[in-house]
Amino acid sequence: MDRPRNGPLVLLLLGHVITALEVPLDPKLLEGLPQPPTITHQSPKEYIVDPRENIVIHCEAKGKPHPGFSWTRNGTHFDIDKDPKVTMKPHSGTLVIDISGGEKADAYEGVYQCTAHNELGTAVSNNIVIRQSRSPLWSKERFSPIVAQEGQSLILHCRPPAGLPPPIVFWMDNNFQRLPQSRRVSQGLNGDLYFSNVLMEDSRNNYICYARFPHTQTIQQKQPITVHVIDMDSLNDTMADYFNDTDLFSDKPVGERPPSFMVPSGSLSSKMALRGEVLELECIADGLPTPVVSWTKLSGEIPSHRASFLNFNKTLQITEVSEADAGEYRCTARNRLGSVHHTITVSVKAAPYWISAPRNLVLAPLETGVITCRARGHPKPSIRWSMNGLPIEDAPKDPSRKVEDDTIIFSEVQTGSSAVYQCNASNEYGYLLANAFVNVLAEPPRVLTPPNKVYQVIMNKPALLECLSFGSPVPAITWFKDSRSSMLDGDPYVFHKNGTLEIHVSQAVNSGKYTCVARNNLGISENHVYLEVKEPTRILQPPDYRVVHRNRDVLFECKVKHDPSLVPSTTWLKDGGELPDDERFRVDSDSLTITDVTESDAGTYTCVVNTSLDQDSASARLTVVEAPPNGQPDAPTDLELTDPGARSVQLTWTPGDEHNSAIKKFLIQYEDGLHQSGVWHNLTEVPGTKTTAHLKLSPYVHYSFRVLALNDVGYSRPSMPSRQYRTNPAAPDENPYEVKGHGTEHNNLVITWKPLTGLQANGPGLLYKVMWRQQDVEEDWTSVSVANVSKFVVSGTPTFVPYEVMVQAQNDYGHGPKPVAVIGYSGEDFPSAAPDHVQVVVLNSSLAEVHWEDVPLRSVRGRLQGYKVHYRRERSLHRHNSHHGEQRTESFGPSRTSGKLPNLHPYSIYSLHVTAFNGRGEGPASATQRFETPEGVPGVPSFFRVSASDLDSLTLEWGPPHVRNGRLTGYTLRYQTVNSSHDLGLLEELDLPSNHSSVTLHNLHHSTRYKFYFNARTQRGSGPALTEEAVTILDRAIVSPQVDIATQGWFIGLMSAIALLILILLIVCFIKRNKGGKYPVKEKEDAHGDPEIQPMKEDDITFGEYSDEDHKPLKGSRTLSSGTIKRDGSDDSLVDSGDTQFNEDGSFIGQYSGRSERDAAHESSEPPSPINAMNSFV
């Protein structure tokens, strides 16, 4: 076939899709061809910008000549030269508005439109609406606790601030854990949290609604909401007086009830959706037991492939809404007490969408053409035409142009009529804008398909040969095969409008050279392509169905025929998937072998053969069954050796009984009685239909043979061995391999090799001739012959020089083949020189950089592997800390002359030295260098505690940091109040001298909690802080009834009366005892012992206004060091945590951390307050 071998290659596959010829207007293909502007890239119609980043409004266009650009803003010309913050990218219309200098992004909000123009016309972009993203603050509000009766429904409102774009809403607790949701509790589409009925377990004080604003990546939170779920009967009996300020939902028990809808209200509602968007319908019901929600469509079926039931079936979501989704949808909520329905009428509207968007039109002078702009929508969109950006009614008149609704007809166009036309299709829900140019050109034909393209196709498949062309007028395409003698026409050829030639059923005779010719009235152009028709790929011997016993082997064959010029690849599948990753599965070129079959290996195995053009496949099933006893064949018998040769012999045998399973193959093994007596090796296999094998043998071996038979069950026992057959000795056929040369000392060369086996020796007297010479220095080889070893040491060599090394096998019958020389190096010696000019540059308090000069190459005395820097901390510069550090080492590559020492201790003295090292070891060390690290920030103070408290003062004590990292310049104490709602007050700061270890703060508020932050400072800065909390003591006027109860007059009088009564009782008992009579006190003493030594129960006596019960914290609360009782978990609130940080706009930027164990210990050590214990309910 006459075709170039270096042409491009195209593969034709079945199912190729033929499309209309696009007019190519890329300047790279058609250099110099005039082209009106075409918008290639623009920003989206709705463009929300981040106020923290520069505003980039894209507008890219192509054309010939390259178009210029201009912009309008809010319908008027936007003069970018008057605003220094606005620039236009070179060779582009893209605007960049720089707001990094503090300018407000909202100053540039508006509607922008880009215009691209050259001498042939003007293209316009969409209207690009620029708006700044906004994340407004949550309104300041505080919530009283919500008290709900168990079983009631409840709605927790979120009402996030309206942002741009709208925020993403979710509910979490103050530990940033999402609140669990279920059929009973779920979040609605509006962000509210709905409870169909509340349970006691719903009581918590940290229901927090979060709003995440995507553009600014900020998260804002609503104030936590507290919910108390109560049993009204028990509460009214005990604590009713404490809830005067809280609205209770009901004072009657809540029982089971049928469902009713919380959202939406009523029994009917309506919803409008836009075509192509997502429709979400929601029904949330209350009831007890919790209702189940289901959905139906009254006017049709819910589209299962586009519909999803979310939020525990409370939300119906339909994606890619179409007009067919309009209708009535019914949600039903039911429990065992009844059901309720709600009907939602859905209407579907549509913004305009294209039926036929206008396309570019290239016409020759006096030709006729049409531009069509067809769009649909609901309501029906209106069509408006513009030319070069102006309404078409205001454009220059053109007698060759006629506008008819959605079509422009051009008749007998003239040179110079090129322009860009805009079609705007709009309704109340949106608009479409498209540019399409009319380019009036007179161009001779050009064939655009690459020349000498090679198409390959499988026989009997369709072939498609392209002839893409361009010209104005449109060229006519004709095809020729091999020579230009006759034009192709009729069967088997099909000619497409875009110039493509199709052959429906390709045959070998269709291979050859094809020429396409493009003609119009201005010229002619032609191109040559080549077609190669290939033989199909076919599996000639597919795998067979197999029944195999467990623990046996199985073989599937897959022999293939393919075109010689194609390279096939074979893949095996099991049950349609990949083969198991198991070494028992072995894939060869035309077979699959599975050894030790198990029950899990059963299945369908498929052989798939692929080439670059086609594929074929075949399958077979494998069934695994239990092996019956004695199913293997009997051992072969009557082994006989015939036709002896120097290195061959023929073996024959008689097969044993097959036991109803045909013998598949025979395995022949041998024993070498001379070298490895008693060890049997596999020699070869022959098919089960043969009983003779011609065996190839090695010299100097005493062979004995045996045969094993294999059927579907397994191998037979081995046959009895044949008589021994001895082959004659011969010279070695091969030399030792893995020959290497290396040094172990600075003056030697160790030559090693892998010795030959007895079978490879080919004869007695095996020796190894070891040869060496110094490369490029010595011409003659030095040699020595050795036996029974695998290495030889050459002594007295120069240090680290290259040697050529060879090892040759020889025996009593001759030498082996000529060996190949390998290169090895004699041993290395320690480097003799140390790196010079070592310098240290201290980069910061924990990092230094060491510089040195390379050691001379001659001093390396080996292969330089790099440099090592040994350094140690000698001591701290602080007199209180003289710690000595262990020596550390950093290694660097041979090309490095500097390196960094990380993790140094600040304010310390270090020493170091540098060495070079090779494979032998390290050389001498450089001169020791010392350097000092500067100060760093100190560590945390060793302790920080509150040692004393009073009504209006607190005394604080601390210890200096264990790790000072420099000279302490002082301490910083910051503190602020924490009120009962855990809001933080104004932060106060106090600088303290470094020689102080305590301070007393005066003029503090009594009965107030304070939070302290304490850290040490050096000249480098402040170190990490310790935190502590403490409370000034209560007002004495409040605590006096508790503290001074023993000094009250009524208490003293009561105690005196009790003592007097006891004294009188003792006197009476004494008198009666002397009279010998019985009395009640004596009986009580006899039964129970002395009442005065019985323990007194605390519950028996009540002192003053407050009993012991007043001191006990209520259930569900805990005692704090201030004497107040906190609500459960409220100390974990994100709002109350002192470690939480927020932006100026209130958005969360910090990481929450809980209270320390030391804080908890302080809480448990303070006395409780009954007043604040009651306040914890409110």
PDB file of C-alpha atoms in Angstrom, residues 896-1080:
ATOM      1  CA  ARG A 896      25.694  20.740  50.670  1.00  0.00           C
ATOM      2  CA  THR A 897      27.911  23.416  52.235  1.00  0.00           C
ATOM      3  CA  SER A 898      25.360  24.619  54.749  1.00  0.00           C
ATOM      4  CA  GLY A 899      22.622  23.235  56.923  1.00  0.00           C
ATOM      5  CA  LYS A 900      20.158  24.275  59.585  1.00  0.00           C
ATOM      6  CA  LEU A 901      20.057  23.137  63.212  1.00  0.00           C
ATOM      7  CA  PRO A 902      16.420  23.110  64.401  1.00  0.00           C
ATOM      8  CA  ASN A 903      14.790  22.892  67.830  1.00  0.00           C
ATOM      9  CA  LEU A 904      17.508  24.794  69.726  1.00  0.00           C
ATOM     10  CA  HIS A 905      16.922  26.038  73.253  1.00  0.00           C
ATOM     11  CA  PRO A 906      16.685  29.816  73.483  1.00  0.00           C
ATOM     12  CA  TYR A 907      19.158  31.795  75.598  1.00  0.00           C
ATOM     13  CA  SER A 908      21.799  29.049  75.611  1.00  0.00           C
ATOM     14  CA  ILE A 909      25.412  28.412  74.637  1.00  0.00           C
ATOM     15  CA  TYR A 910      26.009  25.688  72.029  1.00  0.00           C
ATOM     16  CA  SER A 911      29.190  24.154  70.648  1.00  0.00           C
ATOM     17  CA  LEU A 912      29.574  22.283  67.382  1.00  0.00           C
ATOM     18  CA  HIS A 913      32.023  20.752  64.941  1.00  0.00           C
ATOM     19  CA  VAL A 914      31.643  19.436  61.389  1.00  0.00           C
ATOM     20  CA  THR A 915      33.003  16.221  59.847  1.00  0.00           C
ATOM     21  CA  ALA A 916      32.982  14.719  56.358  1.00  0.00           C
ATOM     22  CA  PHE A 917      32.087  11.048  55.997  1.00  0.00           C
ATOM     23  CA  ASN A 918      32.268   8.333  53.363  1.00  0.00           C
ATOM     24  CA  GLY A 919      31.388   4.628  53.312  1.00  0.00           C
ATOM     25  CA  ARG A 920      34.198   3.905  55.805  1.00  0.00           C
ATOM     26  CA  GLY A 921      33.179   6.503  58.363  1.00  0.00           C
ATOM     27  CA  GLU A 922      33.811  10.052  59.525  1.00  0.00           C
ATOM     28  CA  GLY A 923      36.965  12.083  59.088  1.00  0.00           C
ATOM     29  CA  PRO A 924      38.582  14.490  61.582  1.00  0.00           C
ATOM     30  CA  ALA A 925      36.413  17.147  63.185  1.00  0.00           C
ATOM     31  CA  SER A 926      36.648  20.824  62.398  1.00  0.00           C
ATOM     32  CA  ALA A 927      37.612  23.337  65.081  1.00  0.00           C
ATOM     33  CA  THR A 928      34.895  23.678  67.713  1.00  0.00           C
ATOM     34  CA  GLN A 929      32.601  26.664  67.209  1.00  0.00           C
ATOM     35  CA  ARG A 930      30.486  28.177  69.951  1.00  0.00           C
ATOM     36  CA  PHE A 931      27.433  30.337  69.552  1.00  0.00           C
ATOM     37  CA  GLU A 932      24.663  31.774  71.660  1.00  0.00           C
ATOM     38  CA  THR A 933      20.962  31.635  70.928  1.00  0.00           C
ATOM     39  CA  PRO A 934      19.003  34.815  71.694  1.00  0.00           C
ATOM     40  CA  GLU A 935      16.204  35.077  74.158  1.00  0.00           C
ATOM     41  CA  GLY A 936      12.807  33.560  73.434  1.00  0.00           C
ATOM     42  CA  VAL A 937       9.439  33.885  75.026  1.00  0.00           C
ATOM     43  CA  PRO A 938       9.237  32.239  78.469  1.00  0.00           C
ATOM     44  CA  GLY A 939       7.248  29.161  79.391  1.00  0.00           C
ATOM     45  CA  VAL A 940       4.201  29.150  81.610  1.00  0.00           C
ATOM     46  CA  PRO A 941       4.651  30.237  85.254  1.00  0.00           C
ATOM     47  CA  SER A 942       5.381  27.280  87.521  1.00  0.00           C
ATOM     48  CA  PHE A 943       2.151  27.911  89.423  1.00  0.00           C
ATOM     49  CA  PHE A 944      -0.587  30.540  89.752  1.00  0.00           C
ATOM     50  CA  ARG A 945      -3.224  30.475  92.471  1.00  0.00           C
ATOM     51  CA  VAL A 946      -5.521  32.582  94.607  1.00  0.00           C
ATOM     52  CA  SER A 947      -4.219  32.480  98.166  1.00  0.00           C
ATOM     53  CA  ALA A 948      -6.720  34.711  99.974  1.00  0.00           C
ATOM     54  CA  SER A 949     -10.058  36.404  99.315  1.00  0.00           C
ATOM     55  CA  ASP A 950     -12.107  39.079 101.029  1.00  0.00           C
ATOM     56  CA  LEU A 951     -15.185  41.155 100.342  1.00  0.00           C
ATOM     57  CA  ASP A 952     -13.440  43.470  97.874  1.00  0.00           C
ATOM     58  CA  SER A 953      -9.949  42.013  97.404  1.00  0.00           C
ATOM     59  CA  LEU A 954      -8.135  38.910  96.198  1.00  0.00           C
ATOM     60  CA  THR A 955      -4.508  37.900  96.774  1.00  0.00           C
ATOM     61  CA  LEU A 956      -2.723  36.070  93.983  1.00  0.00           C
ATOM     62  CA  GLU A 957       0.558  34.111  94.162  1.00  0.00           C
ATOM     63  CA  TRP A 958       2.773  32.671  91.445  1.00  0.00           C
ATOM     64  CA  GLY A 959       6.138  31.128  90.739  1.00  0.00           C
ATOM     65  CA  PRO A 960       8.581  31.956  87.937  1.00  0.00           C
ATOM     66  CA  PRO A 961       8.595  29.699  84.857  1.00  0.00           C
ATOM     67  CA  HIS A 962      10.753  26.595  84.933  1.00  0.00           C
ATOM     68  CA  VAL A 963      11.744  27.414  81.361  1.00  0.00           C
ATOM     69  CA  ARG A 964      12.693  31.078  81.294  1.00  0.00           C
ATOM     70  CA  ASN A 965      14.335  31.281  77.845  1.00  0.00           C
ATOM     71  CA  GLY A 966      15.874  34.635  78.811  1.00  0.00           C
ATOM     72  CA  ARG A 967      15.839  37.310  81.469  1.00  0.00           C
ATOM     73  CA  LEU A 968      12.383  37.864  82.887  1.00  0.00           C
ATOM     74  CA  THR A 969      11.293  41.505  82.463  1.00  0.00           C
ATOM     75  CA  GLY A 970       8.047  41.126  84.349  1.00  0.00           C
ATOM     76  CA  TYR A 971       4.601  39.548  84.430  1.00  0.00           C
ATOM     77  CA  THR A 972       1.268  40.501  82.876  1.00  0.00           C
ATOM     78  CA  LEU A 973      -1.956  39.993  84.809  1.00  0.00           C
ATOM     79  CA  ARG A 974      -5.273  40.431  83.015  1.00  0.00           C
ATOM     80  CA  TYR A 975      -8.651  39.894  84.634  1.00  0.00           C
ATOM     81  CA  GLN A 976     -12.330  40.431  84.045  1.00  0.00           C
ATOM     82  CA  THR A 977     -15.624  39.732  85.748  1.00  0.00           C
ATOM     83  CA  VAL A 978     -17.910  36.805  84.954  1.00  0.00           C
ATOM     84  CA  ASN A 979     -21.589  37.409  85.785  1.00  0.00           C
ATOM     85  CA  SER A 980     -24.276  34.859  86.589  1.00  0.00           C
ATOM     86  CA  SER A 981     -25.104  34.523  82.881  1.00  0.00           C
ATOM     87  CA  HIS A 982     -21.412  33.837  82.252  1.00  0.00           C
ATOM     88  CA  ASP A 983     -20.935  36.990  80.199  1.00  0.00           C
ATOM     89  CA  LEU A 984     -17.407  38.410  80.405  1.00  0.00           C
ATOM     90  CA  GLY A 985     -16.820  41.949  81.595  1.00  0.00           C
ATOM     91  CA  LEU A 986     -14.237  44.562  80.609  1.00  0.00           C
ATOM     92  CA  LEU A 987     -10.684  43.183  80.540  1.00  0.00           C
ATOM     93  CA  GLU A 988      -8.267  44.890  82.948  1.00  0.00           C
ATOM     94  CA  GLU A 989      -4.472  44.575  82.567  1.00  0.00           C
ATOM     95  CA  LEU A 990      -1.725  44.981  85.165  1.00  0.00           C
ATOM     96  CA  ASP A 991       2.080  44.857  84.636  1.00  0.00           C
ATOM     97  CA  LEU A 992       4.040  43.370  87.546  1.00  0.00           C
ATOM     98  CA  PRO A 993       7.809  43.427  88.230  1.00  0.00           C
ATOM     99  CA  SER A 994       9.830  40.270  87.699  1.00  0.00           C
ATOM    100  CA  ASN A 995      10.968  40.117  91.343  1.00  0.00           C
ATOM    101  CA  HIS A 996       7.422  39.935  92.729  1.00  0.00           C
ATOM    102  CA  SER A 997       5.672  36.669  93.508  1.00  0.00           C
ATOM    103  CA  SER A 998       2.300  37.907  94.785  1.00  0.00           C
ATOM    104  CA  VAL A 999      -0.136  40.785  94.456  1.00  0.00           C
ATOM    105  CA  THR A1000      -3.363  41.860  96.178  1.00  0.00           C
ATOM    106  CA  LEU A1001      -6.130  43.382  94.057  1.00  0.00           C
ATOM    107  CA  HIS A1002      -8.281  45.910  95.956  1.00  0.00           C
ATOM    108  CA  ASN A1003     -11.577  47.647  95.270  1.00  0.00           C
ATOM    109  CA  LEU A1004     -13.159  44.575  93.722  1.00  0.00           C
ATOM    110  CA  HIS A1005     -16.902  43.898  93.741  1.00  0.00           C
ATOM    111  CA  HIS A1006     -18.124  41.660  96.535  1.00  0.00           C
ATOM    112  CA  SER A1007     -19.709  38.292  95.757  1.00  0.00           C
ATOM    113  CA  THR A1008     -18.317  38.472  92.178  1.00  0.00           C
ATOM    114  CA  ARG A1009     -16.506  35.895  90.087  1.00  0.00           C
ATOM    115  CA  TYR A1010     -13.298  37.005  88.379  1.00  0.00           C
ATOM    116  CA  LYS A1011     -11.306  35.273  85.682  1.00  0.00           C
ATOM    117  CA  PHE A1012      -7.525  35.813  85.615  1.00  0.00           C
ATOM    118  CA  TYR A1013      -4.938  35.321  82.823  1.00  0.00           C
ATOM    119  CA  PHE A1014      -1.303  35.358  83.979  1.00  0.00           C
ATOM    120  CA  ASN A1015       1.907  35.074  81.927  1.00  0.00           C
ATOM    121  CA  ALA A1016       5.604  35.944  82.136  1.00  0.00           C
ATOM    122  CA  ARG A1017       7.549  38.236  79.775  1.00  0.00           C
ATOM    123  CA  THR A1018      11.064  38.525  78.409  1.00  0.00           C
ATOM    124  CA  GLN A1019      12.414  41.104  76.001  1.00  0.00           C
ATOM    125  CA  ARG A1020      11.290  38.776  73.206  1.00  0.00           C
ATOM    126  CA  GLY A1021       7.648  38.849  74.269  1.00  0.00           C
ATOM    127  CA  SER A1022       5.029  37.201  76.439  1.00  0.00           C
ATOM    128  CA  GLY A1023       4.785  33.488  77.032  1.00  0.00           C
ATOM    129  CA  PRO A1024       1.652  31.325  77.313  1.00  0.00           C
ATOM    130  CA  ALA A1025      -0.785  32.231  80.071  1.00  0.00           C
ATOM    131  CA  LEU A1026      -2.255  30.331  82.998  1.00  0.00           C
ATOM    132  CA  THR A1027      -5.903  30.990  83.825  1.00  0.00           C
ATOM    133  CA  GLU A1028      -7.627  30.916  87.182  1.00  0.00           C
ATOM    134  CA  GLU A1029     -11.025  31.895  88.535  1.00  0.00           C
ATOM    135  CA  ALA A1030     -11.940  33.108  92.003  1.00  0.00           C
ATOM    136  CA  VAL A1031     -14.840  34.757  93.820  1.00  0.00           C
ATOM    137  CA  THR A1032     -14.870  37.522  96.387  1.00  0.00           C
ATOM    138  CA  ILE A1033     -16.797  36.407  99.489  1.00  0.00           C
ATOM    139  CA  LEU A1034     -20.483  37.141 100.064  1.00  0.00           C
ATOM    140  CA  ASP A1035     -21.718  40.241 101.873  1.00  0.00           C
ATOM    141  CA  ARG A1036     -21.612  39.611 105.620  1.00  0.00           C
ATOM    142  CA  ALA A1037     -25.228  40.761 105.872  1.00  0.00           C
ATOM    143  CA  ILE A1038     -26.209  37.758 103.781  1.00  0.00           C
ATOM    144  CA  VAL A1039     -24.014  35.099 105.334  1.00  0.00           C
ATOM    145  CA  SER A1040     -24.489  36.052 108.964  1.00  0.00           C
ATOM    146  CA  PRO A1041     -27.618  33.892 109.519  1.00  0.00           C
ATOM    147  CA  GLN A1042     -25.590  30.883 108.529  1.00  0.00           C
ATOM    148  CA  VAL A1043     -22.193  31.672 110.025  1.00  0.00           C
ATOM    149  CA  ASP A1044     -23.170  33.143 113.432  1.00  0.00           C
ATOM    150  CA  ILE A1045     -26.180  30.954 114.327  1.00  0.00           C
ATOM    151  CA  ALA A1046     -24.558  29.784 117.581  1.00  0.00           C
ATOM    152  CA  THR A1047     -24.414  33.364 118.849  1.00  0.00           C
ATOM    153  CA  GLN A1048     -28.139  34.074 118.420  1.00  0.00           C
ATOM    154  CA  GLY A1049     -30.167  34.533 121.628  1.00  0.00           C
ATOM    155  CA  TRP A1050     -32.985  32.200 120.613  1.00  0.00           C
ATOM    156  CA  PHE A1051     -30.475  29.479 119.888  1.00  0.00           C
ATOM    157  CA  ILE A1052     -28.739  29.872 123.271  1.00  0.00           C
ATOM    158  CA  GLY A1053     -32.112  29.829 125.070  1.00  0.00           C
ATOM    159  CA  LEU A1054     -33.217  26.687 123.248  1.00  0.00           C
ATOM    160  CA  MET A1055     -30.000  24.864 124.101  1.00  0.00           C
ATOM    161  CA  SER A1056     -30.277  25.929 127.771  1.00  0.00           C
ATOM    162  CA  ALA A1057     -33.867  24.611 128.001  1.00  0.00           C
ATOM    163  CA  ILE A1058     -32.865  21.267 126.518  1.00  0.00           C
ATOM    164  CA  ALA A1059     -29.974  20.955 128.983  1.00  0.00           C
ATOM    165  CA  LEU A1060     -32.273  21.764 131.952  1.00  0.00           C
ATOM    166  CA  LEU A1061     -34.832  19.143 130.881  1.00  0.00           C
ATOM    167  CA  ILE A1062     -32.132  16.499 130.599  1.00  0.00           C
ATOM    168  CA  LEU A1063     -30.831  17.388 134.101  1.00  0.00           C
ATOM    169  CA  ILE A1064     -34.330  17.089 135.649  1.00  0.00           C
ATOM    170  CA  LEU A1065     -34.847  13.758 133.881  1.00  0.00           C
ATOM    171  CA  LEU A1066     -31.597  12.383 135.288  1.00  0.00           C
ATOM    172  CA  ILE A1067     -32.539  13.485 138.838  1.00  0.00           C
ATOM    173  CA  VAL A1068     -35.949  11.781 138.612  1.00  0.00           C
ATOM    174  CA  CYS A1069     -34.365   8.584 137.308  1.00  0.00           C
ATOM    175  CA  PHE A1070     -31.806   8.609 140.101  1.00  0.00           C
ATOM    176  CA  ILE A1071     -34.482   8.986 142.749  1.00  0.00           C
ATOM    177  CA  LYS A1072     -36.663   6.196 141.345  1.00  0.00           C
ATOM    178  CA  ARG A1073     -33.695   3.881 141.060  1.00  0.00           C
ATOM    179  CA  ASN A1074     -32.856   4.350 144.680  1.00  0.00           C
ATOM    180  CA  LYS A1075     -36.433   3.318 145.500  1.00  0.00           C
ATOM    181  CA  GLY A1076     -35.971   0.091 143.445  1.00  0.00           C
ATOM    182  CA  GLY A1077     -38.899   0.725 141.110  1.00  0.00           C
ATOM    183  CA  LYS A1078     -39.057   0.469 137.352  1.00  0.00           C
ATOM    184  CA  TYR A1079     -39.336   3.498 135.145  1.00  0.00           C
ATOM    185  CA  PRO A1080     -39.600   4.084 131.387  1.00  0.00           C
TER     186      PRO A1080
END
